[in-house]
């Protein structure tokens, strides 16, 4: 079935001393757009994120929020600047000698001096961290996709029901259409007889006039095309493809056909059905805006 464009998904993954949290949400959009928000140090991930999402989704405005924090298990290394420590020690010895004061080397005091010991973090290539980020992203995309499928099923059921209503209106119009010409012939004949005051009518001219009206008022082609659009819409809704834009086009075509039917039929009963069809098509169009 067709998928909804809206949804939300969240995924987490940890590794190499970092925890990645990815939140993915989407709103309706005519085309496909991805907005990625992540820390500046990891801006290189943006295009990779886009590529993954473009392979999975086809329509909607997707917002991706990637939060990255250091985990407690992150490895850190202590580095001793031996040259600096020896330099400190020599400087202190020289100072003690100048002040005629005894000096004993105290390693604990030396390491407390500035920059003798520094904490370093092991260098990790972004490609390695990308694997962790991708894991969180795929989890979020799976949850997001599942929500879109659930919403899409609900929309599909509603739209199929509305297409059935349109088909019923079309059936009523089809049954009424043959009577339009007959009613016109009877009205025309009564009108002419009234005007002529009982003078015999020319049956050939009357038949020609009725034939002309029948040709001008024929809505067979419009009914066939409308029915074809309904069939294509049902087929699209039951497929797993992105059908939002196609259905939007089909609704426009159905609107065109029903407007033509209304103008050509020139019949009160059909006119009422036309109004109902146009109202239902508007509801269908609104629902389609939510489909991928």
PDB file of C-alpha atoms in Angstrom:
ATOM      1  CA  UNK A   1       0.000   0.000   0.000  1.00  0.00           C
ATOM      2  CA  UNK A   2       0.967   3.645  -0.356  1.00  0.00           C
ATOM      3  CA  UNK A   3       3.012   5.292   2.380  1.00  0.00           C
ATOM      4  CA  UNK A   4       2.308   8.487   4.270  1.00  0.00           C
ATOM      5  CA  UNK A   5       4.807  11.330   4.008  1.00  0.00           C
ATOM      6  CA  UNK A   6       4.748  12.136   7.725  1.00  0.00           C
ATOM      7  CA  UNK A   7       6.417  10.094  10.433  1.00  0.00           C
ATOM      8  CA  UNK A   8       9.002   9.936  13.208  1.00  0.00           C
ATOM      9  CA  UNK A   9      11.870   7.594  14.014  1.00  0.00           C
ATOM     10  CA  UNK A  10      14.633   7.418  16.627  1.00  0.00           C
ATOM     11  CA  UNK A  11      17.797   5.344  16.775  1.00  0.00           C
ATOM     12  CA  UNK A  12      20.817   5.040  19.062  1.00  0.00           C
ATOM     13  CA  UNK A  13      24.230   3.408  18.721  1.00  0.00           C
ATOM     14  CA  UNK A  14      27.466   3.556  20.715  1.00  0.00           C
ATOM     15  CA  UNK A  15      31.060   2.785  19.899  1.00  0.00           C
ATOM     16  CA  UNK A  16      34.635   4.027  20.139  1.00  0.00           C
ATOM     17  CA  UNK A  17      33.750   6.255  23.084  1.00  0.00           C
ATOM     18  CA  UNK A  18      30.820   8.041  21.430  1.00  0.00           C
ATOM     19  CA  UNK A  19      27.060   7.709  21.584  1.00  0.00           C
ATOM     20  CA  UNK A  20      25.008   8.687  18.537  1.00  0.00           C
ATOM     21  CA  UNK A  21      21.319   9.543  18.790  1.00  0.00           C
ATOM     22  CA  UNK A  22      19.451  10.131  15.533  1.00  0.00           C
ATOM     23  CA  UNK A  23      15.921  11.536  15.325  1.00  0.00           C
ATOM     24  CA  UNK A  24      14.161  11.580  11.993  1.00  0.00           C
ATOM     25  CA  UNK A  25      10.855  13.301  11.272  1.00  0.00           C
ATOM     26  CA  UNK A  26       9.075  14.418   8.119  1.00  0.00           C
ATOM     27  CA  UNK A  27       6.290  16.704   6.966  1.00  0.00           C
ATOM     28  CA  UNK A  28       4.442  16.969   3.665  1.00  0.00           C
ATOM     29  CA  UNK A  29       6.379  18.370   0.742  1.00  0.00           C
ATOM     30  CA  UNK A  30       5.806  18.338  -2.987  1.00  0.00           C
ATOM     31  CA  UNK A  31       9.324  17.026  -3.649  1.00  0.00           C
ATOM     32  CA  UNK A  32      12.072  15.335  -1.607  1.00  0.00           C
ATOM     33  CA  UNK A  33      14.188  17.434   0.733  1.00  0.00           C
ATOM     34  CA  UNK A  34      16.564  16.442   3.525  1.00  0.00           C
ATOM     35  CA  UNK A  35      17.728  18.845   6.244  1.00  0.00           C
ATOM     36  CA  UNK A  36      20.579  17.487   8.399  1.00  0.00           C
ATOM     37  CA  UNK A  37      21.594  18.997  11.725  1.00  0.00           C
ATOM     38  CA  UNK A  38      24.744  17.661  13.407  1.00  0.00           C
ATOM     39  CA  UNK A  39      27.815  18.926  15.317  1.00  0.00           C
ATOM     40  CA  UNK A  40      30.304  20.914  13.264  1.00  0.00           C
ATOM     41  CA  UNK A  41      33.113  18.403  13.813  1.00  0.00           C
ATOM     42  CA  UNK A  42      31.043  15.778  12.046  1.00  0.00           C
ATOM     43  CA  UNK A  43      29.782  17.892   9.145  1.00  0.00           C
ATOM     44  CA  UNK A  44      31.427  15.402   6.790  1.00  0.00           C
ATOM     45  CA  UNK A  45      28.628  12.933   7.574  1.00  0.00           C
ATOM     46  CA  UNK A  46      25.948  15.122   5.994  1.00  0.00           C
ATOM     47  CA  UNK A  47      26.179  13.844   2.416  1.00  0.00           C
ATOM     48  CA  UNK A  48      26.374  10.241   3.598  1.00  0.00           C
ATOM     49  CA  UNK A  49      23.187  10.742   5.606  1.00  0.00           C
ATOM     50  CA  UNK A  50      21.438  12.224   2.568  1.00  0.00           C
ATOM     51  CA  UNK A  51      22.492   9.331   0.360  1.00  0.00           C
ATOM     52  CA  UNK A  52      21.074   6.696   2.727  1.00  0.00           C
ATOM     53  CA  UNK A  53      17.745   8.498   3.061  1.00  0.00           C
ATOM     54  CA  UNK A  54      17.454   9.121  -0.680  1.00  0.00           C
ATOM     55  CA  UNK A  55      17.752   5.380  -1.247  1.00  0.00           C
ATOM     56  CA  UNK A  56      14.907   4.676   1.191  1.00  0.00           C
ATOM     57  CA  UNK A  57      12.417   7.518   0.708  1.00  0.00           C
ATOM     58  CA  UNK A  58      11.189   9.513  -2.265  1.00  0.00           C
ATOM     59  CA  UNK A  59       8.984  12.359  -1.095  1.00  0.00           C
ATOM     60  CA  UNK A  60       8.589  14.700   1.874  1.00  0.00           C
ATOM     61  CA  UNK A  61      10.695  17.148   3.859  1.00  0.00           C
ATOM     62  CA  UNK A  62      12.887  15.111   6.198  1.00  0.00           C
ATOM     63  CA  UNK A  63      14.591  16.687   9.191  1.00  0.00           C
ATOM     64  CA  UNK A  64      17.489  14.710  10.680  1.00  0.00           C
ATOM     65  CA  UNK A  65      18.844  15.618  14.111  1.00  0.00           C
ATOM     66  CA  UNK A  66      22.078  13.856  15.082  1.00  0.00           C
ATOM     67  CA  UNK A  67      23.289  14.257  18.645  1.00  0.00           C
ATOM     68  CA  UNK A  68      26.795  13.015  19.503  1.00  0.00           C
ATOM     69  CA  UNK A  69      28.155  12.757  23.051  1.00  0.00           C
ATOM     70  CA  UNK A  70      31.185  11.148  24.589  1.00  0.00           C
ATOM     71  CA  UNK A  71      30.374   7.977  26.479  1.00  0.00           C
ATOM     72  CA  UNK A  72      31.833   7.003  29.850  1.00  0.00           C
ATOM     73  CA  UNK A  73      33.764   4.180  28.271  1.00  0.00           C
ATOM     74  CA  UNK A  74      35.816   6.446  26.062  1.00  0.00           C
ATOM     75  CA  UNK A  75      39.523   5.620  26.260  1.00  0.00           C
ATOM     76  CA  UNK A  76      41.955   8.353  27.320  1.00  0.00           C
ATOM     77  CA  UNK A  77      45.744   8.214  27.554  1.00  0.00           C
ATOM     78  CA  UNK A  78      48.102  10.116  29.860  1.00  0.00           C
ATOM     79  CA  UNK A  79      51.216  11.483  28.183  1.00  0.00           C
ATOM     80  CA  UNK A  80      54.270  12.684  30.111  1.00  0.00           C
ATOM     81  CA  UNK A  81      56.453  15.421  28.648  1.00  0.00           C
ATOM     82  CA  UNK A  82      59.797  14.107  29.930  1.00  0.00           C
ATOM     83  CA  UNK A  83      61.846  16.924  28.477  1.00  0.00           C
ATOM     84  CA  UNK A  84      59.638  19.495  30.167  1.00  0.00           C
ATOM     85  CA  UNK A  85      59.799  17.625  33.493  1.00  0.00           C
ATOM     86  CA  UNK A  86      63.629  17.501  33.357  1.00  0.00           C
ATOM     87  CA  UNK A  87      63.682  21.170  32.484  1.00  0.00           C
ATOM     88  CA  UNK A  88      61.472  21.943  35.503  1.00  0.00           C
ATOM     89  CA  UNK A  89      63.738  19.837  37.714  1.00  0.00           C
ATOM     90  CA  UNK A  90      66.899  21.578  36.521  1.00  0.00           C
ATOM     91  CA  UNK A  91      65.322  25.018  36.951  1.00  0.00           C
ATOM     92  CA  UNK A  92      64.282  24.165  40.520  1.00  0.00           C
ATOM     93  CA  UNK A  93      67.762  22.860  41.321  1.00  0.00           C
ATOM     94  CA  UNK A  94      69.324  26.042  39.991  1.00  0.00           C
ATOM     95  CA  UNK A  95      66.875  28.095  42.026  1.00  0.00           C
ATOM     96  CA  UNK A  96      67.619  26.111  45.191  1.00  0.00           C
ATOM     97  CA  UNK A  97      71.359  26.561  44.593  1.00  0.00           C
ATOM     98  CA  UNK A  98      70.970  30.296  44.091  1.00  0.00           C
ATOM     99  CA  UNK A  99      68.984  30.544  47.307  1.00  0.00           C
ATOM    100  CA  UNK A 100      71.372  28.241  49.140  1.00  0.00           C
ATOM    101  CA  UNK A 101      68.477  25.953  49.920  1.00  0.00           C
ATOM    102  CA  UNK A 102      68.444  22.192  49.910  1.00  0.00           C
ATOM    103  CA  UNK A 103      66.494  20.638  47.043  1.00  0.00           C
ATOM    104  CA  UNK A 104      65.213  17.099  46.743  1.00  0.00           C
ATOM    105  CA  UNK A 105      63.503  15.991  43.570  1.00  0.00           C
ATOM    106  CA  UNK A 106      59.825  15.206  44.256  1.00  0.00           C
ATOM    107  CA  UNK A 107      58.265  13.502  41.279  1.00  0.00           C
ATOM    108  CA  UNK A 108      54.713  14.127  42.515  1.00  0.00           C
ATOM    109  CA  UNK A 109      55.357  17.849  42.650  1.00  0.00           C
ATOM    110  CA  UNK A 110      56.924  17.773  39.223  1.00  0.00           C
ATOM    111  CA  UNK A 111      53.947  16.098  37.551  1.00  0.00           C
ATOM    112  CA  UNK A 112      51.654  18.697  39.100  1.00  0.00           C
ATOM    113  CA  UNK A 113      53.453  21.451  37.221  1.00  0.00           C
ATOM    114  CA  UNK A 114      51.762  22.823  34.073  1.00  0.00           C
ATOM    115  CA  UNK A 115      51.791  20.595  30.978  1.00  0.00           C
ATOM    116  CA  UNK A 116      54.071  17.939  32.422  1.00  0.00           C
ATOM    117  CA  UNK A 117      51.204  15.466  32.126  1.00  0.00           C
ATOM    118  CA  UNK A 118      48.480  15.864  29.528  1.00  0.00           C
ATOM    119  CA  UNK A 119      45.448  13.743  28.758  1.00  0.00           C
ATOM    120  CA  UNK A 120      45.172  12.710  25.150  1.00  0.00           C
ATOM    121  CA  UNK A 121      42.367  11.052  23.291  1.00  0.00           C
ATOM    122  CA  UNK A 122      43.235   8.413  20.734  1.00  0.00           C
ATOM    123  CA  UNK A 123      42.675   9.580  17.184  1.00  0.00           C
ATOM    124  CA  UNK A 124      39.721   7.898  15.533  1.00  0.00           C
ATOM    125  CA  UNK A 125      39.081   8.282  11.847  1.00  0.00           C
ATOM    126  CA  UNK A 126      35.689   9.670  10.846  1.00  0.00           C
ATOM    127  CA  UNK A 127      35.130   6.627   8.630  1.00  0.00           C
ATOM    128  CA  UNK A 128      35.268   4.446  11.723  1.00  0.00           C
ATOM    129  CA  UNK A 129      32.789   6.638  13.608  1.00  0.00           C
ATOM    130  CA  UNK A 130      30.551   6.770  10.550  1.00  0.00           C
ATOM    131  CA  UNK A 131      29.770   3.090  11.019  1.00  0.00           C
ATOM    132  CA  UNK A 132      28.320   3.900  14.456  1.00  0.00           C
ATOM    133  CA  UNK A 133      26.385   6.882  13.101  1.00  0.00           C
ATOM    134  CA  UNK A 134      25.015   4.814  10.210  1.00  0.00           C
ATOM    135  CA  UNK A 135      23.802   2.151  12.641  1.00  0.00           C
ATOM    136  CA  UNK A 136      21.807   4.748  14.605  1.00  0.00           C
ATOM    137  CA  UNK A 137      20.527   6.323  11.380  1.00  0.00           C
ATOM    138  CA  UNK A 138      19.276   3.008   9.995  1.00  0.00           C
ATOM    139  CA  UNK A 139      17.443   2.260  13.252  1.00  0.00           C
ATOM    140  CA  UNK A 140      15.754   5.668  13.063  1.00  0.00           C
ATOM    141  CA  UNK A 141      14.907   5.130   9.380  1.00  0.00           C
ATOM    142  CA  UNK A 142      13.335   1.738  10.140  1.00  0.00           C
ATOM    143  CA  UNK A 143      11.099   3.209  12.850  1.00  0.00           C
ATOM    144  CA  UNK A 144      10.280   6.162  10.630  1.00  0.00           C
ATOM    145  CA  UNK A 145       9.412   3.900   7.710  1.00  0.00           C
ATOM    146  CA  UNK A 146       7.183   1.718   9.871  1.00  0.00           C
ATOM    147  CA  UNK A 147       5.201   4.728  11.083  1.00  0.00           C
ATOM    148  CA  UNK A 148       4.793   5.945   7.501  1.00  0.00           C
ATOM    149  CA  UNK A 149       3.517   2.531   6.446  1.00  0.00           C
ATOM    150  CA  UNK A 150       0.955   2.437   9.257  1.00  0.00           C
ATOM    151  CA  UNK A 151      -0.282   5.927   8.429  1.00  0.00           C
ATOM    152  CA  UNK A 152      -0.238   5.058   4.739  1.00  0.00           C
ATOM    153  CA  UNK A 153      -2.486   2.044   5.310  1.00  0.00           C
ATOM    154  CA  UNK A 154      -5.055   4.219   7.065  1.00  0.00           C
ATOM    155  CA  UNK A 155      -4.947   6.800   4.275  1.00  0.00           C
ATOM    156  CA  UNK A 156      -5.210   4.103   1.629  1.00  0.00           C
ATOM    157  CA  UNK A 157      -8.302   2.554   3.236  1.00  0.00           C
ATOM    158  CA  UNK A 158      -9.966   5.962   3.434  1.00  0.00           C
ATOM    159  CA  UNK A 159      -9.080   6.870  -0.149  1.00  0.00           C
ATOM    160  CA  UNK A 160     -10.278   3.539  -1.551  1.00  0.00           C
ATOM    161  CA  UNK A 161     -13.591   4.088   0.210  1.00  0.00           C
ATOM    162  CA  UNK A 162     -13.866   7.543  -1.343  1.00  0.00           C
ATOM    163  CA  UNK A 163     -13.033   6.149  -4.783  1.00  0.00           C
ATOM    164  CA  UNK A 164     -15.892   3.687  -4.339  1.00  0.00           C
ATOM    165  CA  UNK A 165     -18.200   6.610  -3.566  1.00  0.00           C
ATOM    166  CA  UNK A 166     -17.033   8.342  -6.737  1.00  0.00           C
ATOM    167  CA  UNK A 167     -17.689   5.164  -8.714  1.00  0.00           C
ATOM    168  CA  UNK A 168     -21.225   5.026  -7.310  1.00  0.00           C
ATOM    169  CA  UNK A 169     -21.893   8.630  -8.381  1.00  0.00           C
ATOM    170  CA  UNK A 170     -20.514   7.743 -11.795  1.00  0.00           C
ATOM    171  CA  UNK A 171     -22.873   4.763 -12.025  1.00  0.00           C
ATOM    172  CA  UNK A 172     -25.867   6.989 -11.287  1.00  0.00           C
ATOM    173  CA  UNK A 173     -24.757   9.453 -13.962  1.00  0.00           C
ATOM    174  CA  UNK A 174     -24.273   6.630 -16.484  1.00  0.00           C
ATOM    175  CA  UNK A 175     -27.769   5.304 -15.838  1.00  0.00           C
ATOM    176  CA  UNK A 176     -29.277   8.740 -16.157  1.00  0.00           C
ATOM    177  CA  UNK A 177     -27.386   9.771 -19.314  1.00  0.00           C
ATOM    178  CA  UNK A 178     -29.533   7.818 -21.878  1.00  0.00           C
ATOM    179  CA  UNK A 179     -32.700   9.457 -20.546  1.00  0.00           C
ATOM    180  CA  UNK A 180     -31.356  12.973 -21.094  1.00  0.00           C
ATOM    181  CA  UNK A 181     -31.800  12.814 -24.878  1.00  0.00           C
ATOM    182  CA  UNK A 182     -35.239  11.248 -24.582  1.00  0.00           C
ATOM    183  CA  UNK A 183     -36.395  13.924 -22.135  1.00  0.00           C
ATOM    184  CA  UNK A 184     -35.008  16.619 -24.432  1.00  0.00           C
ATOM    185  CA  UNK A 185     -36.908  15.183 -27.393  1.00  0.00           C
ATOM    186  CA  UNK A 186     -40.174  15.170 -25.439  1.00  0.00           C
ATOM    187  CA  UNK A 187     -39.696  18.725 -24.195  1.00  0.00           C
ATOM    188  CA  UNK A 188     -38.750  19.947 -27.648  1.00  0.00           C
ATOM    189  CA  UNK A 189     -41.740  18.260 -29.218  1.00  0.00           C
ATOM    190  CA  UNK A 190     -44.132  19.742 -26.662  1.00  0.00           C
ATOM    191  CA  UNK A 191     -42.648  23.189 -27.109  1.00  0.00           C
ATOM    192  CA  UNK A 192     -42.902  23.097 -30.891  1.00  0.00           C
ATOM    193  CA  UNK A 193     -46.462  21.821 -30.817  1.00  0.00           C
ATOM    194  CA  UNK A 194     -47.390  24.629 -28.476  1.00  0.00           C
ATOM    195  CA  UNK A 195     -45.813  27.194 -30.778  1.00  0.00           C
ATOM    196  CA  UNK A 196     -47.292  25.715 -33.942  1.00  0.00           C
ATOM    197  CA  UNK A 197     -50.731  25.367 -32.448  1.00  0.00           C
ATOM    198  CA  UNK A 198     -51.360  21.777 -33.512  1.00  0.00           C
ATOM    199  CA  UNK A 199     -49.701  21.951 -36.957  1.00  0.00           C
ATOM    200  CA  UNK A 200     -48.056  18.654 -37.898  1.00  0.00           C
ATOM    201  CA  UNK A 201     -44.321  18.521 -37.177  1.00  0.00           C
ATOM    202  CA  UNK A 202     -41.672  17.662 -39.708  1.00  0.00           C
ATOM    203  CA  UNK A 203     -40.296  14.394 -38.237  1.00  0.00           C
ATOM    204  CA  UNK A 204     -37.031  14.663 -40.194  1.00  0.00           C
ATOM    205  CA  UNK A 205     -36.185  18.100 -38.835  1.00  0.00           C
ATOM    206  CA  UNK A 206     -37.149  17.010 -35.334  1.00  0.00           C
ATOM    207  CA  UNK A 207     -34.952  13.921 -35.628  1.00  0.00           C
ATOM    208  CA  UNK A 208     -32.020  16.035 -36.872  1.00  0.00           C
ATOM    209  CA  UNK A 209     -32.388  18.440 -33.967  1.00  0.00           C
ATOM    210  CA  UNK A 210     -32.507  15.596 -31.467  1.00  0.00           C
ATOM    211  CA  UNK A 211     -29.505  13.912 -33.106  1.00  0.00           C
ATOM    212  CA  UNK A 212     -27.547  17.167 -32.925  1.00  0.00           C
ATOM    213  CA  UNK A 213     -28.388  17.519 -29.221  1.00  0.00           C
ATOM    214  CA  UNK A 214     -27.535  13.881 -28.541  1.00  0.00           C
ATOM    215  CA  UNK A 215     -24.098  14.322 -30.114  1.00  0.00           C
ATOM    216  CA  UNK A 216     -23.428  17.584 -28.284  1.00  0.00           C
ATOM    217  CA  UNK A 217     -24.648  16.226 -24.943  1.00  0.00           C
ATOM    218  CA  UNK A 218     -22.942  12.850 -25.151  1.00  0.00           C
ATOM    219  CA  UNK A 219     -20.780  12.215 -22.066  1.00  0.00           C
ATOM    220  CA  UNK A 220     -19.730   8.653 -22.891  1.00  0.00           C
ATOM    221  CA  UNK A 221     -16.083   9.530 -23.488  1.00  0.00           C
ATOM    222  CA  UNK A 222     -15.858  11.506 -20.252  1.00  0.00           C
ATOM    223  CA  UNK A 223     -17.426   8.661 -18.279  1.00  0.00           C
ATOM    224  CA  UNK A 224     -14.990   6.128 -19.771  1.00  0.00           C
ATOM    225  CA  UNK A 225     -11.977   8.327 -19.004  1.00  0.00           C
ATOM    226  CA  UNK A 226     -13.208   9.038 -15.471  1.00  0.00           C
ATOM    227  CA  UNK A 227     -13.635   5.311 -14.865  1.00  0.00           C
ATOM    228  CA  UNK A 228     -10.114   4.711 -16.193  1.00  0.00           C
ATOM    229  CA  UNK A 229      -8.708   7.324 -13.796  1.00  0.00           C
ATOM    230  CA  UNK A 230     -10.484   5.598 -10.914  1.00  0.00           C
ATOM    231  CA  UNK A 231      -8.950   2.252 -11.878  1.00  0.00           C
ATOM    232  CA  UNK A 232      -5.456   3.761 -12.117  1.00  0.00           C
ATOM    233  CA  UNK A 233      -5.915   5.419  -8.723  1.00  0.00           C
ATOM    234  CA  UNK A 234      -6.893   2.126  -7.095  1.00  0.00           C
ATOM    235  CA  UNK A 235      -3.934   0.395  -8.692  1.00  0.00           C
ATOM    236  CA  UNK A 236      -1.551   3.081  -7.458  1.00  0.00           C
ATOM    237  CA  UNK A 237      -2.876   2.966  -3.907  1.00  0.00           C
ATOM    238  CA  UNK A 238      -2.415  -0.795  -3.722  1.00  0.00           C
ATOM    239  CA  UNK A 239       1.179  -0.634  -4.984  1.00  0.00           C
ATOM    240  CA  UNK A 240       4.272  -0.078  -2.859  1.00  0.00           C
ATOM    241  CA  UNK A 241       5.539   2.754  -5.034  1.00  0.00           C
ATOM    242  CA  UNK A 242       5.564   6.493  -4.462  1.00  0.00           C
ATOM    243  CA  UNK A 243       2.166   7.457  -5.900  1.00  0.00           C
ATOM    244  CA  UNK A 244       1.363  10.863  -4.399  1.00  0.00           C
ATOM    245  CA  UNK A 245       2.219  12.927  -7.471  1.00  0.00           C
ATOM    246  CA  UNK A 246       0.556  10.485  -9.875  1.00  0.00           C
ATOM    247  CA  UNK A 247      -2.656  10.496  -7.845  1.00  0.00           C
ATOM    248  CA  UNK A 248      -2.599  14.272  -7.673  1.00  0.00           C
ATOM    249  CA  UNK A 249      -2.483  14.353 -11.474  1.00  0.00           C
ATOM    250  CA  UNK A 250      -5.310  11.811 -11.766  1.00  0.00           C
ATOM    251  CA  UNK A 251      -7.530  13.878  -9.454  1.00  0.00           C
ATOM    252  CA  UNK A 252      -6.927  16.913 -11.664  1.00  0.00           C
ATOM    253  CA  UNK A 253      -7.980  14.871 -14.683  1.00  0.00           C
ATOM    254  CA  UNK A 254     -11.105  13.601 -12.920  1.00  0.00           C
ATOM    255  CA  UNK A 255     -12.017  17.176 -12.062  1.00  0.00           C
ATOM    256  CA  UNK A 256     -11.616  18.081 -15.709  1.00  0.00           C
ATOM    257  CA  UNK A 257     -13.875  15.220 -16.815  1.00  0.00           C
ATOM    258  CA  UNK A 258     -16.618  15.919 -14.276  1.00  0.00           C
ATOM    259  CA  UNK A 259     -16.669  19.609 -15.202  1.00  0.00           C
ATOM    260  CA  UNK A 260     -17.145  18.635 -18.837  1.00  0.00           C
ATOM    261  CA  UNK A 261     -19.898  16.194 -17.899  1.00  0.00           C
ATOM    262  CA  UNK A 262     -21.697  18.897 -15.964  1.00  0.00           C
ATOM    263  CA  UNK A 263     -21.548  21.389 -18.812  1.00  0.00           C
ATOM    264  CA  UNK A 264     -22.529  18.911 -21.555  1.00  0.00           C
ATOM    265  CA  UNK A 265     -25.273  16.926 -19.846  1.00  0.00           C
ATOM    266  CA  UNK A 266     -27.529  19.928 -19.164  1.00  0.00           C
ATOM    267  CA  UNK A 267     -29.583  17.845 -16.754  1.00  0.00           C
ATOM    268  CA  UNK A 268     -30.684  18.616 -13.196  1.00  0.00           C
ATOM    269  CA  UNK A 269     -30.245  15.078 -11.862  1.00  0.00           C
ATOM    270  CA  UNK A 270     -26.785  14.733 -13.364  1.00  0.00           C
ATOM    271  CA  UNK A 271     -25.935  18.224 -12.110  1.00  0.00           C
ATOM    272  CA  UNK A 272     -26.614  17.133  -8.534  1.00  0.00           C
ATOM    273  CA  UNK A 273     -24.303  14.148  -8.971  1.00  0.00           C
ATOM    274  CA  UNK A 274     -21.631  16.405 -10.465  1.00  0.00           C
ATOM    275  CA  UNK A 275     -21.708  18.624  -7.363  1.00  0.00           C
ATOM    276  CA  UNK A 276     -21.331  15.562  -5.129  1.00  0.00           C
ATOM    277  CA  UNK A 277     -18.432  14.237  -7.215  1.00  0.00           C
ATOM    278  CA  UNK A 278     -16.576  17.562  -7.097  1.00  0.00           C
ATOM    279  CA  UNK A 279     -17.022  17.730  -3.331  1.00  0.00           C
ATOM    280  CA  UNK A 280     -15.672  14.197  -2.911  1.00  0.00           C
ATOM    281  CA  UNK A 281     -12.755  14.874  -5.252  1.00  0.00           C
ATOM    282  CA  UNK A 282     -11.714  17.805  -3.095  1.00  0.00           C
ATOM    283  CA  UNK A 283     -11.585  15.511  -0.065  1.00  0.00           C
ATOM    284  CA  UNK A 284      -9.558  13.003  -2.052  1.00  0.00           C
ATOM    285  CA  UNK A 285      -7.149  15.723  -3.148  1.00  0.00           C
ATOM    286  CA  UNK A 286      -6.597  16.818   0.457  1.00  0.00           C
ATOM    287  CA  UNK A 287      -5.839  13.270   1.549  1.00  0.00           C
ATOM    288  CA  UNK A 288      -3.456  12.684  -1.345  1.00  0.00           C
ATOM    289  CA  UNK A 289      -1.302  15.583  -0.144  1.00  0.00           C
ATOM    290  CA  UNK A 290      -0.286  13.292   2.748  1.00  0.00           C
ATOM    291  CA  UNK A 291       0.918  10.445   0.531  1.00  0.00           C
ATOM    292  CA  UNK A 292       4.517   9.826  -0.489  1.00  0.00           C
TER     293      UNK A 292
END
